[in-house]
Amino acid sequence: TGTERLPGFEDAGAFARRLRAHVLDETGMTLSISVAPNVLVAKVAVDWAKPHKGGDGVIVVAPGAEAAFMLRLSLGDLPGIGPVFEERLARLGLRTVRDVVPL
C-alpha cells in the first residue's frame, strides 16, 4: 500500500503483464502471475490465469473482490482438497465454495 504515490507508479496488473512479457522475451518461458490481497486468494487465482482455465497469464483479484472470486470456485480448486476428499465432499452434496459458506 502507498506505492501509488511513488513516481512512475504502475498498478500491479500492468506490472505483472510487463514482467510476464519481459520473462518471455528474455527466456522464451511463459509464466502465470496472480495479484491478490492475500496469499490464499493469490495461490488459488494463479491457476485461473493459466491458459487451460481460459486465462491470459495474469489475473488480478482486487481488494474487496476476494469473496466474489472465491465463491465461484469448486472445492477441488482449494489447496489441500485433493480428488479423494473432493469426492467425499461431493457425496455430501458439497461441490462448490458457495455450498459451504453461509451467506
Coordinates of N, CA, C and O in Angstrom, one line a residue:
T1 N 0.8 -1.2 0.0 CA 0.0 0.0 0.0 C 0.9 1.2 0.0 O 2.0 1.2 0.5
G2 N 0.4 2.3 -0.6 CA 1.1 3.5 -0.6 C 2.0 3.7 -1.8 O 2.5 4.8 -2.1
T3 N 2.2 2.6 -2.5 CA 3.1 2.7 -3.7 C 2.6 3.6 -4.8 O 3.3 4.0 -5.7
E4 N 1.2 3.7 -4.8 CA 0.6 4.5 -5.9 C 1.1 6.0 -5.8 O 0.9 6.7 -6.8
R5 N 1.7 6.4 -4.7 CA 2.2 7.8 -4.6 C 3.6 7.9 -5.1 O 4.1 9.1 -5.2
L6 N 4.2 6.8 -5.4 CA 5.6 6.9 -5.9 C 5.7 7.3 -7.3 O 4.8 7.0 -8.1
P7 N 6.8 8.1 -7.7 CA 7.0 8.5 -9.1 C 7.0 7.2 -9.9 O 7.7 6.2 -9.6
G8 N 6.4 7.3 -11.1 CA 6.4 6.1 -12.0 C 5.6 5.0 -11.6 O 5.8 3.9 -12.1
F9 N 4.7 5.2 -10.7 CA 3.8 4.1 -10.2 C 3.1 3.4 -11.3 O 2.7 4.0 -12.3
E10 N 3.1 2.1 -11.2 CA 2.5 1.2 -12.2 C 1.6 0.3 -11.4 O 2.1 -0.4 -10.5
D11 N 0.3 0.2 -11.7 CA -0.5 -0.7 -11.0 C -0.1 -2.1 -11.1 O 0.6 -2.5 -12.0
A12 N -0.5 -3.0 -10.1 CA 0.0 -4.3 -10.1 C -0.3 -5.2 -11.3 O 0.5 -6.0 -11.7
G13 N -1.5 -5.0 -11.9 CA -1.8 -5.7 -13.1 C -0.9 -5.4 -14.2 O -0.4 -6.2 -15.0
A14 N -0.7 -4.1 -14.4 CA 0.2 -3.6 -15.5 C 1.6 -4.1 -15.3 O 2.3 -4.6 -16.2
F15 N 2.1 -4.1 -14.1 CA 3.4 -4.5 -13.8 C 3.5 -6.0 -14.0 O 4.5 -6.5 -14.6
A16 N 2.5 -6.8 -13.6 CA 2.5 -8.3 -13.8 C 2.6 -8.6 -15.3 O 3.3 -9.5 -15.8
R17 N 1.8 -7.9 -16.1 CA 1.8 -8.1 -17.6 C 3.2 -7.7 -18.2 O 3.7 -8.4 -19.1
R18 N 3.8 -6.6 -17.7 CA 5.1 -6.2 -18.2 C 6.1 -7.2 -17.8 O 7.0 -7.6 -18.6
L19 N 6.1 -7.7 -16.6 CA 7.0 -8.7 -16.1 C 6.9 -10.0 -16.9 O 7.9 -10.6 -17.3
R20 N 5.7 -10.5 -17.1 CA 5.4 -11.7 -17.9 C 6.0 -11.6 -19.3 O 6.7 -12.5 -19.8
A21 N 5.8 -10.4 -20.0 CA 6.3 -10.2 -21.3 C 7.8 -10.2 -21.3 O 8.5 -10.7 -22.2
H22 N 8.4 -9.6 -20.3 CA 9.9 -9.5 -20.2 C 10.5 -10.9 -20.1 O 11.5 -11.2 -20.7
V23 N 9.9 -11.7 -19.2 CA 10.4 -13.0 -19.0 C 10.3 -13.8 -20.3 O 11.2 -14.6 -20.7
L24 N 9.2 -13.7 -21.0 CA 9.0 -14.4 -22.2 C 10.0 -14.0 -23.3 O 10.7 -14.8 -23.9
D25 N 10.3 -12.7 -23.4 CA 11.2 -12.1 -24.3 C 12.7 -12.6 -24.0 O 13.4 -12.9 -24.9
E26 N 13.0 -12.6 -22.7 CA 14.4 -12.9 -22.3 C 14.7 -14.4 -22.3 O 15.8 -14.8 -22.6
T27 N 13.7 -15.2 -22.0 CA 13.9 -16.6 -21.7 C 13.1 -17.6 -22.6 O 13.4 -18.7 -22.7
G28 N 12.1 -17.0 -23.3 CA 11.2 -17.9 -24.0 C 10.2 -18.7 -23.2 O 9.5 -19.5 -23.7
M29 N 10.3 -18.5 -21.9 CA 9.4 -19.2 -20.9 C 8.2 -18.4 -20.6 O 8.2 -17.2 -20.5
T30 N 7.0 -19.1 -20.6 CA 5.8 -18.4 -20.1 C 5.6 -18.6 -18.6 O 6.1 -19.6 -18.1
L31 N 4.9 -17.7 -18.0 CA 4.6 -17.9 -16.6 C 3.3 -17.3 -16.3 O 2.8 -16.5 -17.1
S32 N 2.7 -17.8 -15.3 CA 1.4 -17.2 -14.9 C 1.6 -16.5 -13.6 O 2.3 -16.9 -12.7
I33 N 0.9 -15.3 -13.5 CA 1.0 -14.4 -12.3 C -0.4 -14.1 -11.8 O -1.3 -13.8 -12.6
S34 N -0.5 -14.1 -10.5 CA -1.7 -13.6 -9.9 C -1.4 -12.5 -8.9 O -0.3 -12.5 -8.3
V35 N -2.3 -11.6 -8.8 CA -2.1 -10.5 -7.8 C -3.4 -10.5 -7.0 O -4.5 -10.4 -7.6
A36 N -3.3 -10.5 -5.7 CA -4.4 -10.6 -4.8 C -4.1 -10.0 -3.5 O -2.9 -10.0 -3.1
P37 N -5.1 -9.7 -2.7 CA -4.8 -9.1 -1.3 C -4.2 -10.0 -0.3 O -3.7 -9.6 0.7
N38 N -4.3 -11.4 -0.5 CA -3.7 -12.3 0.4 C -3.2 -13.5 -0.3 O -3.5 -13.8 -1.5
V39 N -2.4 -14.3 0.4 CA -1.7 -15.4 -0.2 C -2.7 -16.5 -0.7 O -2.5 -17.1 -1.7
L40 N -3.7 -16.8 0.1 CA -4.6 -17.9 -0.3 C -5.3 -17.5 -1.6 O -5.3 -18.4 -2.5
V41 N -5.8 -16.3 -1.7 CA -6.5 -16.0 -2.9 C -5.5 -15.9 -4.1 O -5.8 -16.4 -5.2
A42 N -4.3 -15.4 -3.9 CA -3.3 -15.4 -4.9 C -3.0 -16.8 -5.4 O -2.8 -17.1 -6.6
K43 N -2.8 -17.7 -4.4 CA -2.5 -19.1 -4.8 C -3.5 -19.8 -5.6 O -3.3 -20.5 -6.6
V44 N -4.8 -19.6 -5.2 CA -5.9 -20.1 -6.0 C -6.0 -19.4 -7.3 O -6.2 -20.1 -8.4
A45 N -5.9 -18.1 -7.3 CA -6.1 -17.3 -8.6 C -5.1 -17.7 -9.7 O -5.4 -17.6 -10.8
V46 N -3.8 -18.0 -9.3 CA -2.8 -18.2 -10.3 C -3.2 -19.3 -11.2 O -2.9 -19.3 -12.4
D47 N -3.9 -20.3 -10.7 CA -4.4 -21.4 -11.6 C -5.3 -20.9 -12.7 O -5.4 -21.4 -13.8
W48 N -6.2 -19.9 -12.3 CA -7.1 -19.3 -13.2 C -6.5 -18.4 -14.3 O -7.1 -18.1 -15.3
A49 N -5.2 -18.0 -14.0 CA -4.5 -17.2 -15.0 C -4.0 -18.1 -16.1 O -3.7 -17.6 -17.2
K50 N -3.9 -19.4 -15.9 CA -3.3 -20.3 -16.9 C -4.3 -20.5 -18.1 O -5.5 -20.5 -18.0
P51 N -3.7 -20.7 -19.3 CA -4.5 -20.9 -20.5 C -5.5 -22.0 -20.4 O -6.6 -21.9 -20.9
H52 N -5.2 -23.1 -19.7 CA -6.1 -24.2 -19.7 C -7.4 -23.9 -18.9 O -8.4 -24.6 -19.0
K53 N -7.3 -22.8 -18.1 CA -8.5 -22.3 -17.4 C -9.1 -21.1 -18.2 O -10.0 -20.4 -17.6
G54 N -8.6 -20.8 -19.3 CA -9.1 -19.7 -20.1 C -8.4 -18.3 -19.8 O -8.9 -17.3 -20.3
G55 N -7.4 -18.3 -19.0 CA -6.7 -17.1 -18.7 C -5.7 -16.7 -19.7 O -5.3 -17.4 -20.6
D56 N -5.2 -15.5 -19.5 CA -4.1 -15.0 -20.5 C -2.8 -14.8 -19.8 O -1.9 -14.2 -20.3
G57 N -2.6 -15.5 -18.6 CA -1.3 -15.4 -18.0 C -1.3 -14.6 -16.7 O -0.4 -14.7 -15.9
V58 N -2.2 -13.6 -16.6 CA -2.2 -12.7 -15.5 C -3.7 -12.6 -15.0 O -4.6 -12.4 -15.8
I59 N -3.8 -12.7 -13.7 CA -5.2 -12.4 -13.1 C -5.0 -11.5 -11.9 O -4.0 -11.7 -11.1
V60 N -5.8 -10.6 -11.8 CA -5.8 -9.6 -10.6 C -7.1 -9.7 -9.9 O -8.2 -9.6 -10.5
V61 N -7.1 -10.1 -8.6 CA -8.3 -10.1 -7.8 C -8.1 -8.8 -6.9 O -7.3 -8.8 -6.0
A62 N -8.9 -7.9 -7.1 CA -8.8 -6.6 -6.4 C -9.3 -6.7 -5.0 O -10.1 -7.5 -4.7
P63 N -8.7 -5.8 -4.1 CA -9.2 -5.8 -2.8 C -10.7 -5.6 -2.7 O -11.3 -4.7 -3.5
G64 N -11.4 -6.4 -2.0 CA -12.9 -6.3 -1.9 C -13.6 -7.3 -2.8 O -14.8 -7.5 -2.7
A65 N -12.8 -7.9 -3.8 CA -13.4 -8.8 -4.7 C -13.1 -10.3 -4.4 O -13.4 -11.2 -5.1
E66 N -12.4 -10.5 -3.3 CA -12.0 -11.8 -2.9 C -13.2 -12.8 -2.7 O -13.1 -13.9 -3.2
A67 N -14.2 -12.4 -2.0 CA -15.3 -13.2 -1.8 C -16.0 -13.6 -3.1 O -16.3 -14.8 -3.3
A68 N -16.3 -12.7 -3.9 CA -16.9 -13.0 -5.2 C -16.0 -14.0 -6.0 O -16.6 -14.9 -6.7
F69 N -14.7 -13.8 -6.0 CA -13.9 -14.7 -6.7 C -13.9 -16.1 -6.1 O -14.1 -17.1 -6.8
M70 N -13.8 -16.2 -4.8 CA -13.7 -17.5 -4.2 C -15.1 -18.2 -4.3 O -15.1 -19.5 -4.4
L71 N -16.2 -17.5 -4.2 CA -17.5 -18.2 -4.3 C -17.7 -18.9 -5.6 O -18.6 -19.8 -5.6
R72 N -17.0 -18.6 -6.6 CA -17.3 -19.2 -7.9 C -16.5 -20.5 -8.1 O -16.6 -21.2 -9.1
L73 N -15.7 -20.8 -7.1 CA -14.8 -22.0 -7.2 C -15.4 -23.3 -6.8 O -16.3 -23.3 -5.9
S74 N -14.9 -24.4 -7.4 CA -15.2 -25.7 -6.8 C -14.3 -25.9 -5.6 O -13.2 -25.4 -5.5
L75 N -14.7 -26.8 -4.8 CA -13.9 -27.1 -3.6 C -12.6 -27.7 -4.0 O -11.6 -27.5 -3.3
G76 N -12.5 -28.4 -5.1 CA -11.3 -29.0 -5.5 C -10.2 -28.0 -6.0 O -9.1 -28.3 -6.1
D77 N -10.7 -26.7 -6.2 CA -9.7 -25.7 -6.5 C -9.0 -25.2 -5.3 O -8.0 -24.5 -5.5
L78 N -9.4 -25.5 -4.1 CA -8.8 -25.0 -2.9 C -7.6 -25.9 -2.5 O -7.6 -27.1 -2.7
P79 N -6.5 -25.3 -2.0 CA -5.3 -26.0 -1.6 C -5.7 -27.0 -0.5 O -6.5 -26.7 0.4
G80 N -5.2 -28.2 -0.5 CA -5.5 -29.2 0.5 C -6.7 -30.1 0.2 O -6.9 -31.0 1.0
I81 N -7.4 -29.8 -0.8 CA -8.6 -30.6 -1.1 C -8.2 -31.4 -2.4 O -8.3 -30.8 -3.5
G82 N -7.8 -32.6 -2.2 CA -7.4 -33.4 -3.4 C -8.6 -34.2 -3.9 O -9.8 -34.0 -3.4
P83 N -8.4 -35.0 -5.0 CA -9.5 -35.7 -5.6 C -10.3 -36.6 -4.7 O -11.6 -36.6 -4.8
V84 N -9.7 -37.3 -3.8 CA -10.4 -38.2 -2.9 C -11.3 -37.4 -2.0 O -12.5 -37.8 -1.8
F85 N -10.7 -36.4 -1.3 CA -11.5 -35.6 -0.4 C -12.6 -34.9 -1.1 O -13.8 -34.8 -0.6
E86 N -12.3 -34.4 -2.3 CA -13.4 -33.7 -3.1 C -14.5 -34.6 -3.4 O -15.7 -34.2 -3.3
E87 N -14.3 -35.9 -3.7 CA -15.3 -36.8 -4.0 C -16.1 -37.1 -2.7 O -17.4 -37.2 -2.8
R88 N -15.5 -37.2 -1.6 CA -16.2 -37.5 -0.3 C -17.1 -36.3 0.0 O -18.2 -36.5 0.4
L89 N -16.6 -35.1 -0.3 CA -17.5 -33.9 0.0 C -18.7 -33.9 -1.0 O -19.8 -33.5 -0.6
A90 N -18.4 -34.3 -2.3 CA -19.5 -34.3 -3.3 C -20.6 -35.3 -2.9 O -21.8 -35.0 -3.1
R91 N -20.2 -36.4 -2.2 CA -21.2 -37.3 -1.8 C -22.1 -36.7 -0.7 O -23.2 -37.2 -0.5
L92 N -21.6 -35.7 0.0 CA -22.4 -35.0 1.0 C -23.1 -33.8 0.4 O -23.8 -33.0 1.1
G93 N -23.0 -33.7 -0.9 CA -23.7 -32.6 -1.6 C -22.9 -31.3 -1.6 O -23.4 -30.2 -1.9
L94 N -21.6 -31.3 -1.3 CA -20.8 -30.1 -1.2 C -19.8 -30.1 -2.4 O -18.9 -30.9 -2.4
R95 N -20.0 -29.3 -3.3 CA -19.2 -29.2 -4.5 C -18.5 -27.9 -4.8 O -17.5 -27.9 -5.4
T96 N -19.1 -26.8 -4.3 CA -18.5 -25.5 -4.5 C -18.3 -24.8 -3.2 O -18.8 -25.2 -2.1
V97 N -17.5 -23.8 -3.2 CA -17.2 -22.9 -2.1 C -18.5 -22.4 -1.6 O -18.8 -22.3 -0.4
R98 N -19.4 -22.0 -2.5 CA -20.7 -21.4 -2.1 C -21.5 -22.4 -1.3 O -22.3 -22.0 -0.4
D99 N -21.3 -23.7 -1.6 CA -22.1 -24.8 -0.8 C -21.7 -24.8 0.7 O -22.5 -25.3 1.5
V100 N -20.5 -24.4 1.0 CA -20.0 -24.5 2.4 C -19.9 -23.2 3.1 O -19.7 -23.2 4.3
V101 N -20.1 -22.1 2.4 CA -20.0 -20.7 3.1 C -21.4 -20.2 3.3 O -22.2 -20.1 2.4
P102 N -21.7 -20.0 4.6 CA -23.1 -19.4 4.9 C -23.2 -18.0 4.4 O -22.3 -17.2 4.6
L103 N -24.2 -17.8 3.6 CA -24.4 -16.4 3.1 C -25.6 -15.7 3.8 O -26.5 -16.2 4.3

